[in-house]
mmCIF file with all atom_site columns, C-alpha atoms in Angstrom:
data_model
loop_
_atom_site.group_PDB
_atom_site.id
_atom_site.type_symbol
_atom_site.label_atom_id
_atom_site.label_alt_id
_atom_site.label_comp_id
_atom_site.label_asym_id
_atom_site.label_entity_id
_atom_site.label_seq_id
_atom_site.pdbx_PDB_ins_code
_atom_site.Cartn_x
_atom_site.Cartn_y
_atom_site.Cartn_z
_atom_site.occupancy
_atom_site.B_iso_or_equiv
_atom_site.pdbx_formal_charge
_atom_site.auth_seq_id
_atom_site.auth_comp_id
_atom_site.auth_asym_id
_atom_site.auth_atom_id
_atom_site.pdbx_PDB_model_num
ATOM 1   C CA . UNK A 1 1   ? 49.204 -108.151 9.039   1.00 28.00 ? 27  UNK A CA 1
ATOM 2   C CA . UNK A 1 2   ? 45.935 -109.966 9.668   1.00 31.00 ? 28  UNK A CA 1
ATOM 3   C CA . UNK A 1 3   ? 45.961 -112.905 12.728  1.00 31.00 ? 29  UNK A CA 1
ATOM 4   C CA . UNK A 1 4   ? 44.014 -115.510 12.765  1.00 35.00 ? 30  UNK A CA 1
ATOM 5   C CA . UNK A 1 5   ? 43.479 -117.246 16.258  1.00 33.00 ? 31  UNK A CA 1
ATOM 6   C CA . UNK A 1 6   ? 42.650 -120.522 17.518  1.00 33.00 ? 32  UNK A CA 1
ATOM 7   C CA . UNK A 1 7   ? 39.234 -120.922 19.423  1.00 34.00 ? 33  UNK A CA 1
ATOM 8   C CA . UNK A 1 8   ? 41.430 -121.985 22.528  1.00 32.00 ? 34  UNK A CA 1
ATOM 9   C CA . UNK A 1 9   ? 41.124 -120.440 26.104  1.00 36.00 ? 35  UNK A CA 1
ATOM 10  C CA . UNK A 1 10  ? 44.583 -118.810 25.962  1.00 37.00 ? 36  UNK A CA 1
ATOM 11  C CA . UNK A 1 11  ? 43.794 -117.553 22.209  1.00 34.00 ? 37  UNK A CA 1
ATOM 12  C CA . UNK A 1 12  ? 46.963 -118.185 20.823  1.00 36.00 ? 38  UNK A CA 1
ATOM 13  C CA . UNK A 1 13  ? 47.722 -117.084 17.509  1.00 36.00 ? 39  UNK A CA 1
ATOM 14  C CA . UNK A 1 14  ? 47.703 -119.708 14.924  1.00 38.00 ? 40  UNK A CA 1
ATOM 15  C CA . UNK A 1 15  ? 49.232 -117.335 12.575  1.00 42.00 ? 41  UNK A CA 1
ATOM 16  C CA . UNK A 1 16  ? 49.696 -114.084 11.129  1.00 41.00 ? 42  UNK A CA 1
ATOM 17  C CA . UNK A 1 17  ? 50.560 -112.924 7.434   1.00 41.00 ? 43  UNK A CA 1
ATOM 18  C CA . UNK A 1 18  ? 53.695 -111.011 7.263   1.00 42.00 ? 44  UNK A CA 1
ATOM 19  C CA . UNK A 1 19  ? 54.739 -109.665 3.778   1.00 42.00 ? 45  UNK A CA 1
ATOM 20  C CA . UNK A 1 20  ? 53.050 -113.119 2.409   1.00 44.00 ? 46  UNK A CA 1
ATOM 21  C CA . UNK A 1 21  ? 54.199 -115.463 4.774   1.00 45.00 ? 47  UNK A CA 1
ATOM 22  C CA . UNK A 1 22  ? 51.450 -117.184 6.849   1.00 43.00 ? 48  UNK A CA 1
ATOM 23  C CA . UNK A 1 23  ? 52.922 -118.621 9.958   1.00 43.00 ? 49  UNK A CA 1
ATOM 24  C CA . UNK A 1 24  ? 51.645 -121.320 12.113  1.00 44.00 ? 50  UNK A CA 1
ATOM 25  C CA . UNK A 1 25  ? 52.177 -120.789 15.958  1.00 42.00 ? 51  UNK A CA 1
ATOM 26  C CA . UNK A 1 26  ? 49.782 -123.779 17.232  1.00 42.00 ? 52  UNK A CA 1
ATOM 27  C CA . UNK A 1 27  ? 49.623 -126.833 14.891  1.00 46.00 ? 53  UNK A CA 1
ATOM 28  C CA . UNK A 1 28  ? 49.312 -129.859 15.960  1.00 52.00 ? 54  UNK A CA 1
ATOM 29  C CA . UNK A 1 29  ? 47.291 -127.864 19.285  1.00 53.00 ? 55  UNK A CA 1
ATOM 30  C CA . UNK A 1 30  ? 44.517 -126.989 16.984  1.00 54.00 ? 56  UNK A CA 1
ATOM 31  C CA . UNK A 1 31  ? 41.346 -128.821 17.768  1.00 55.00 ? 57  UNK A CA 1
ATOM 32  C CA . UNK A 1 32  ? 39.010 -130.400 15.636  1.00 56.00 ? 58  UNK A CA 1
ATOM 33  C CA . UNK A 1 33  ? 36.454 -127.491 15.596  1.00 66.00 ? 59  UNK A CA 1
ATOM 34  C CA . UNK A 1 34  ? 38.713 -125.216 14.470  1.00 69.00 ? 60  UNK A CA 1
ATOM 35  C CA . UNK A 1 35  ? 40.677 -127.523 12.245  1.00 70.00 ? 61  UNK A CA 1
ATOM 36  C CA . UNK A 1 36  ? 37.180 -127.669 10.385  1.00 75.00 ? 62  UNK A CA 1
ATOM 37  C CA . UNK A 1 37  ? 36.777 -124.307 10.427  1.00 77.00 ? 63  UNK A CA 1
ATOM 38  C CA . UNK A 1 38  ? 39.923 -123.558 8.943   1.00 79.00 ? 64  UNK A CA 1
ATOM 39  C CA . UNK A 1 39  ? 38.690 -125.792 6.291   1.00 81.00 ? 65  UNK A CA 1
ATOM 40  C CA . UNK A 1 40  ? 35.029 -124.373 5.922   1.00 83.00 ? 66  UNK A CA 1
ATOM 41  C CA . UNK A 1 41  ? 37.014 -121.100 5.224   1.00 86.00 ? 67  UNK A CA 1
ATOM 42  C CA . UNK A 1 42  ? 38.834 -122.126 2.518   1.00 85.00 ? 68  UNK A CA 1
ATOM 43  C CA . UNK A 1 43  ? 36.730 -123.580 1.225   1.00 87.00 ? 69  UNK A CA 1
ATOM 44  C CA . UNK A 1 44  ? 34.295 -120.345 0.985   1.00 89.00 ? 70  UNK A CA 1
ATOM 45  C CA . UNK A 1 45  ? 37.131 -118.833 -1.214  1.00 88.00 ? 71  UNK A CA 1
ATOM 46  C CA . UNK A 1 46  ? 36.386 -119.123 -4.741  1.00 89.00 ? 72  UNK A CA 1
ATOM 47  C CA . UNK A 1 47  ? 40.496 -119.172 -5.273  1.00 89.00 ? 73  UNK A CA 1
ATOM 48  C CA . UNK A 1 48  ? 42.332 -122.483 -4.968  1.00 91.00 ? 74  UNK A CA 1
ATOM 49  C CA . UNK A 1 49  ? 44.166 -122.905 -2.065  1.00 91.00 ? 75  UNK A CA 1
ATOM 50  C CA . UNK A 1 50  ? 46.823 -125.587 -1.101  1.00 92.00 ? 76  UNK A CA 1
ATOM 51  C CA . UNK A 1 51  ? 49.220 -126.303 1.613   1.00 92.00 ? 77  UNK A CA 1
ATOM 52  C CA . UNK A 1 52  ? 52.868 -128.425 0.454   1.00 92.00 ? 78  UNK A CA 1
ATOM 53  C CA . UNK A 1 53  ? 55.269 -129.653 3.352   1.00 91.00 ? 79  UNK A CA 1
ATOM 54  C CA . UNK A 1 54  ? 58.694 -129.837 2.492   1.00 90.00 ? 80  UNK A CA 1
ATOM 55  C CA . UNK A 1 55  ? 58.976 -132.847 0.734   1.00 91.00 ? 81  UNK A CA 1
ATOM 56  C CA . UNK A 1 56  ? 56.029 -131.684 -1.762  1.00 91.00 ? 82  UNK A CA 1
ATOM 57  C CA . UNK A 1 57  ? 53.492 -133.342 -0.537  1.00 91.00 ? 83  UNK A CA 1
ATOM 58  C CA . UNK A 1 58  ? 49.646 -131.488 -0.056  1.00 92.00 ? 84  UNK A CA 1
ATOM 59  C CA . UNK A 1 59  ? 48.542 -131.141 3.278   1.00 89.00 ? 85  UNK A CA 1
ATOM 60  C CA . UNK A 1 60  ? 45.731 -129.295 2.600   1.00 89.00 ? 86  UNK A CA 1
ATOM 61  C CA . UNK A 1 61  ? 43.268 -128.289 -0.220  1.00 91.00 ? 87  UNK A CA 1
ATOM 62  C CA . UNK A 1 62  ? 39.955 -126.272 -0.764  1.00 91.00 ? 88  UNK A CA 1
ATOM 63  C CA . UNK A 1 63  ? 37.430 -127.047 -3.354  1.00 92.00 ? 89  UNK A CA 1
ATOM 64  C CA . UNK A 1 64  ? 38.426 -124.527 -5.564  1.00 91.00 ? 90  UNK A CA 1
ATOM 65  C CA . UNK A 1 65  ? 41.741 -126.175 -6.094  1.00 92.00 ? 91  UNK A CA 1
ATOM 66  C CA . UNK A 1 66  ? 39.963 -129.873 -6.516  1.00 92.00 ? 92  UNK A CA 1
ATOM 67  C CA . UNK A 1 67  ? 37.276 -128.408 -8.710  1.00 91.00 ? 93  UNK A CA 1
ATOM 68  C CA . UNK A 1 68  ? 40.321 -126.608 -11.193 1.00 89.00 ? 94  UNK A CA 1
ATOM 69  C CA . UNK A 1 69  ? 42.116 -129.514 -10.850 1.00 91.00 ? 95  UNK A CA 1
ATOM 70  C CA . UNK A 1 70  ? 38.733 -132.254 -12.005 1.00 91.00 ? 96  UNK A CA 1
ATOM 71  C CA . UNK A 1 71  ? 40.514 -134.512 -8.869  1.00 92.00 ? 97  UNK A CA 1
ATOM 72  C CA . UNK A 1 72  ? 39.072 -134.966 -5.629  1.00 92.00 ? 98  UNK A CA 1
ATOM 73  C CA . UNK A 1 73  ? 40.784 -134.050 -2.335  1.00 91.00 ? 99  UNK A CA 1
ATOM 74  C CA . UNK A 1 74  ? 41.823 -137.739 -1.972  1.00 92.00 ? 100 UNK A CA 1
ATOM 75  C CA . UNK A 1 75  ? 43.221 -137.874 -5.128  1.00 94.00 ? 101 UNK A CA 1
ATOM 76  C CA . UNK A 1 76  ? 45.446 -134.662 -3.759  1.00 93.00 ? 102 UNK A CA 1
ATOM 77  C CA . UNK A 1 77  ? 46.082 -134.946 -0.245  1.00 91.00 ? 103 UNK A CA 1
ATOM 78  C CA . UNK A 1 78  ? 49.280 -136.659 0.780   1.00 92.00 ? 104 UNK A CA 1
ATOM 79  C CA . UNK A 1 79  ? 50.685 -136.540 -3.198  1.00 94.00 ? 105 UNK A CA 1
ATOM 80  C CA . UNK A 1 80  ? 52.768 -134.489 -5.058  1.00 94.00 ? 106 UNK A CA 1
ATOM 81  C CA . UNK A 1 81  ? 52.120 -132.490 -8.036  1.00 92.00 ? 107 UNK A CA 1
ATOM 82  C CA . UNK A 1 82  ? 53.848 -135.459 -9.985  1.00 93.00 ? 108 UNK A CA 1
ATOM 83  C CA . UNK A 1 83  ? 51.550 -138.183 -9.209  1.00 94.00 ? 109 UNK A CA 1
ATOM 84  C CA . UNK A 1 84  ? 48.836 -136.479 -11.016 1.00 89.00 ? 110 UNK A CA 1
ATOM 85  C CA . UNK A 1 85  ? 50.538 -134.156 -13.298 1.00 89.00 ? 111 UNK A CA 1
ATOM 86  C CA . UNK A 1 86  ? 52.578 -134.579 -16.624 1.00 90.00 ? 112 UNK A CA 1
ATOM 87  C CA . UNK A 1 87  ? 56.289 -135.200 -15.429 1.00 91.00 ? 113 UNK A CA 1
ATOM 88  C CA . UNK A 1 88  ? 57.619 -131.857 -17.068 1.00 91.00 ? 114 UNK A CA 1
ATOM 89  C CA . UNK A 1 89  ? 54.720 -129.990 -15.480 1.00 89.00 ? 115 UNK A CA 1
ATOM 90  C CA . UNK A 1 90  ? 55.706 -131.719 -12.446 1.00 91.00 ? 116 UNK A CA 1
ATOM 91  C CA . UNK A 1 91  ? 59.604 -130.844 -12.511 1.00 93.00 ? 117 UNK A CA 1
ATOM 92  C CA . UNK A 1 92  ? 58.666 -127.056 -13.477 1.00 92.00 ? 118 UNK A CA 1
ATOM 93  C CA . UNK A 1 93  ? 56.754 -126.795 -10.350 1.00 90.00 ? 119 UNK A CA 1
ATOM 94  C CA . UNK A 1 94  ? 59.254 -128.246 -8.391  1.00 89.00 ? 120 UNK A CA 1
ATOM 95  C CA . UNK A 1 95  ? 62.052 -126.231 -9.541  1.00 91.00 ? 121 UNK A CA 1
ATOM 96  C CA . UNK A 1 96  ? 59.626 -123.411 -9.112  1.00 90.00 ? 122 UNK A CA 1
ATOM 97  C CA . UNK A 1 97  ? 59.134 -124.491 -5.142  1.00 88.00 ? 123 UNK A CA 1
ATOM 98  C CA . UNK A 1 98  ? 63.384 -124.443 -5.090  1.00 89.00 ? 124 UNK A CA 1
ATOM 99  C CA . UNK A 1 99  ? 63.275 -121.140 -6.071  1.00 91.00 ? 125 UNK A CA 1
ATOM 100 C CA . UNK A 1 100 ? 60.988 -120.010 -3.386  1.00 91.00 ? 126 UNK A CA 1
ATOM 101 C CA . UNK A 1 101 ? 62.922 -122.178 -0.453  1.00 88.00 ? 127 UNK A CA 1
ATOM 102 C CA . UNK A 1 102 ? 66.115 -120.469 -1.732  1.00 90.00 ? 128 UNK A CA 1
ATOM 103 C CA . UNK A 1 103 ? 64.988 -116.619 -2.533  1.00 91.00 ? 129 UNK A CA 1
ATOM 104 C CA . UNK A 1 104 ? 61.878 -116.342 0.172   1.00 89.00 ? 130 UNK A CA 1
ATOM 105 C CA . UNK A 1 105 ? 59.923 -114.203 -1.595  1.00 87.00 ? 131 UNK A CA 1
ATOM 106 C CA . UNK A 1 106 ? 56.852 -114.430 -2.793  1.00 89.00 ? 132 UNK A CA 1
ATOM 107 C CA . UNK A 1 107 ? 56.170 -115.971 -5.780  1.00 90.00 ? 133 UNK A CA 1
ATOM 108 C CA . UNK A 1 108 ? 53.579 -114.756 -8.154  1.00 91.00 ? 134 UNK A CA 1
ATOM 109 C CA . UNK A 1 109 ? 53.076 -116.635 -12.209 1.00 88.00 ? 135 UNK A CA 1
ATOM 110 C CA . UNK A 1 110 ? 50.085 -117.462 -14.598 1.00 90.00 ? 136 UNK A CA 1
ATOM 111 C CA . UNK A 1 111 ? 50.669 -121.543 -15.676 1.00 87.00 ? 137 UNK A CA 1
ATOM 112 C CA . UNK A 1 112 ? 48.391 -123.110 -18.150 1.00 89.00 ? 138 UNK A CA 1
ATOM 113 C CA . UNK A 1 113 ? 48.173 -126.469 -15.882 1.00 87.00 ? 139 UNK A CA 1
ATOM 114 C CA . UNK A 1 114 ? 46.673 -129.914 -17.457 1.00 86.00 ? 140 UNK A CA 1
ATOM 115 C CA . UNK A 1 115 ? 43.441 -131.086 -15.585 1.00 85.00 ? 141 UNK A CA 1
ATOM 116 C CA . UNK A 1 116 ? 42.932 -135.132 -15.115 1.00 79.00 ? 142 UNK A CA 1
ATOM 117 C CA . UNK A 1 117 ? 40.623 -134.962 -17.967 1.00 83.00 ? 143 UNK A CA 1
ATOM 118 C CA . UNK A 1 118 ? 43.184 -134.145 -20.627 1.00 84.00 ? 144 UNK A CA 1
ATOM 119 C CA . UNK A 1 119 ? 41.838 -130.019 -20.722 1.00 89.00 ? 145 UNK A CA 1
ATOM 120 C CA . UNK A 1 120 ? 43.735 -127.409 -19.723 1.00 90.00 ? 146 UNK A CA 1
ATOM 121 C CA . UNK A 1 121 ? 42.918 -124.450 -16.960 1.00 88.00 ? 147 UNK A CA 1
ATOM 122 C CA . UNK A 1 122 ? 44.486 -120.899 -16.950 1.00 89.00 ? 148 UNK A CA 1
ATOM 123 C CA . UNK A 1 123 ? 45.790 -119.992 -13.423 1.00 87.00 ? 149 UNK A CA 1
ATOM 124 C CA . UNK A 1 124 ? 47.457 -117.543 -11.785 1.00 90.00 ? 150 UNK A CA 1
ATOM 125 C CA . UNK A 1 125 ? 49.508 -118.910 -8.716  1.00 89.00 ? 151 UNK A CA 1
ATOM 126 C CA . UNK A 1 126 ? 50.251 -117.297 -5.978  1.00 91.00 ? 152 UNK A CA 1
ATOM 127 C CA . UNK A 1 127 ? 52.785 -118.904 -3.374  1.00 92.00 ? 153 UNK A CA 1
ATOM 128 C CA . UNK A 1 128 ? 54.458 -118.204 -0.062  1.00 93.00 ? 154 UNK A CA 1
ATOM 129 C CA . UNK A 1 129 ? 56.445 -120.098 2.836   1.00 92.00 ? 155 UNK A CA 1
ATOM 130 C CA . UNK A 1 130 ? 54.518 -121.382 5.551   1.00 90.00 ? 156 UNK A CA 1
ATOM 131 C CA . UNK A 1 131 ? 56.745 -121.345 8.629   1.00 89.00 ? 157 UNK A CA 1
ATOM 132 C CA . UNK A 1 132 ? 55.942 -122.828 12.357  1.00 84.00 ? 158 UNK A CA 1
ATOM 133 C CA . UNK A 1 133 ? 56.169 -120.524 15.309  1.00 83.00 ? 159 UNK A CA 1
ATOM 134 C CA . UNK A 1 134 ? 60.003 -120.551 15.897  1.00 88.00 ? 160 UNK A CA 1
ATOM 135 C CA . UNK A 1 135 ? 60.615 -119.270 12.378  1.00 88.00 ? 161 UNK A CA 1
ATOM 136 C CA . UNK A 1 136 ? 61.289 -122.180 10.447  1.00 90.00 ? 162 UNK A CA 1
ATOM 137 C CA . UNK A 1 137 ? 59.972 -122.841 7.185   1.00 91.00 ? 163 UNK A CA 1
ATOM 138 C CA . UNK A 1 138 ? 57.691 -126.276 7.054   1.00 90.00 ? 164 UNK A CA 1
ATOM 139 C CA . UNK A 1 139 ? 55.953 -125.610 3.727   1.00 90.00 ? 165 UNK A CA 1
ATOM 140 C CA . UNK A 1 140 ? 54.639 -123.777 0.832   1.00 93.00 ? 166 UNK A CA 1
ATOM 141 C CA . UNK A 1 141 ? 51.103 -122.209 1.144   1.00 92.00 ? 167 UNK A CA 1
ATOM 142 C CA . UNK A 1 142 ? 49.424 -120.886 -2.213  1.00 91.00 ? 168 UNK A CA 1
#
């Protein structure tokens, strides 16, 4: 399990990783130091990184993932993979994202994905559920 904690007084847990689920005890309690911590972190990591809520939208992305992609983090955040994917791309992934919601396991796949430019990239996804602190799920992380 590895924790990471929030740079509060009371140092609560923002979340730990348990058999690949990250979860989130303090959200919306995060401040903005930490908040861009968090996001100076990933975006350290050479690996794409992404955060979905439940209705597919991105919450969250690191370079890597806007650099794979050829889109900036505008052109990600608050979209879904089908406003800037091919639509059968787009309703692979989503059925893919069913599959996790229903079996809760870790999900683990190479895709060749199209990039904005018309190219294609090679990557290997790795995705999880991202759950708040009572236990419910509120999102794919990957």
């Amino acid at each position: 399990m590895v924790d990471v904690y929030d740079q509060n007084p009371s140092k609560e847990m923002i979340g730990p990783v348990v058999n690949g689920t990250l979860t989130i005890t303090t959200h919306e309690g995060i401040g903005f130091e930490t908040a861009a911590l968090l996001q100076e972190m990933g975006d350290a990591i050479p690996s794409p990184l992404f955060i979905k809520d439940l209705d597919g939208e991105f919450t969250y992305c690191n370079l890597a993932l806007t650099r794979v992609l050829h889109l900036s983090r505008e052109q990600i955040i608050g979209r879904r993979v089908s406003d800037f994917l091919p639509s059968a791309v787009a309703k692979d992934l989503a059925r893919r994202n069913r599959e996790l919601l229903q079996k809760q396991q870790l999900q683990e796949e190479e895709l060749s994905l199209p990039r904005a430019d018309g190219s294609r990239v090679e990557v290997r996804i790795h995705r999880s559920l991202l759950r708040d602190k009572e236990g419910n799920v509120i999102g794919v992380v990957g």
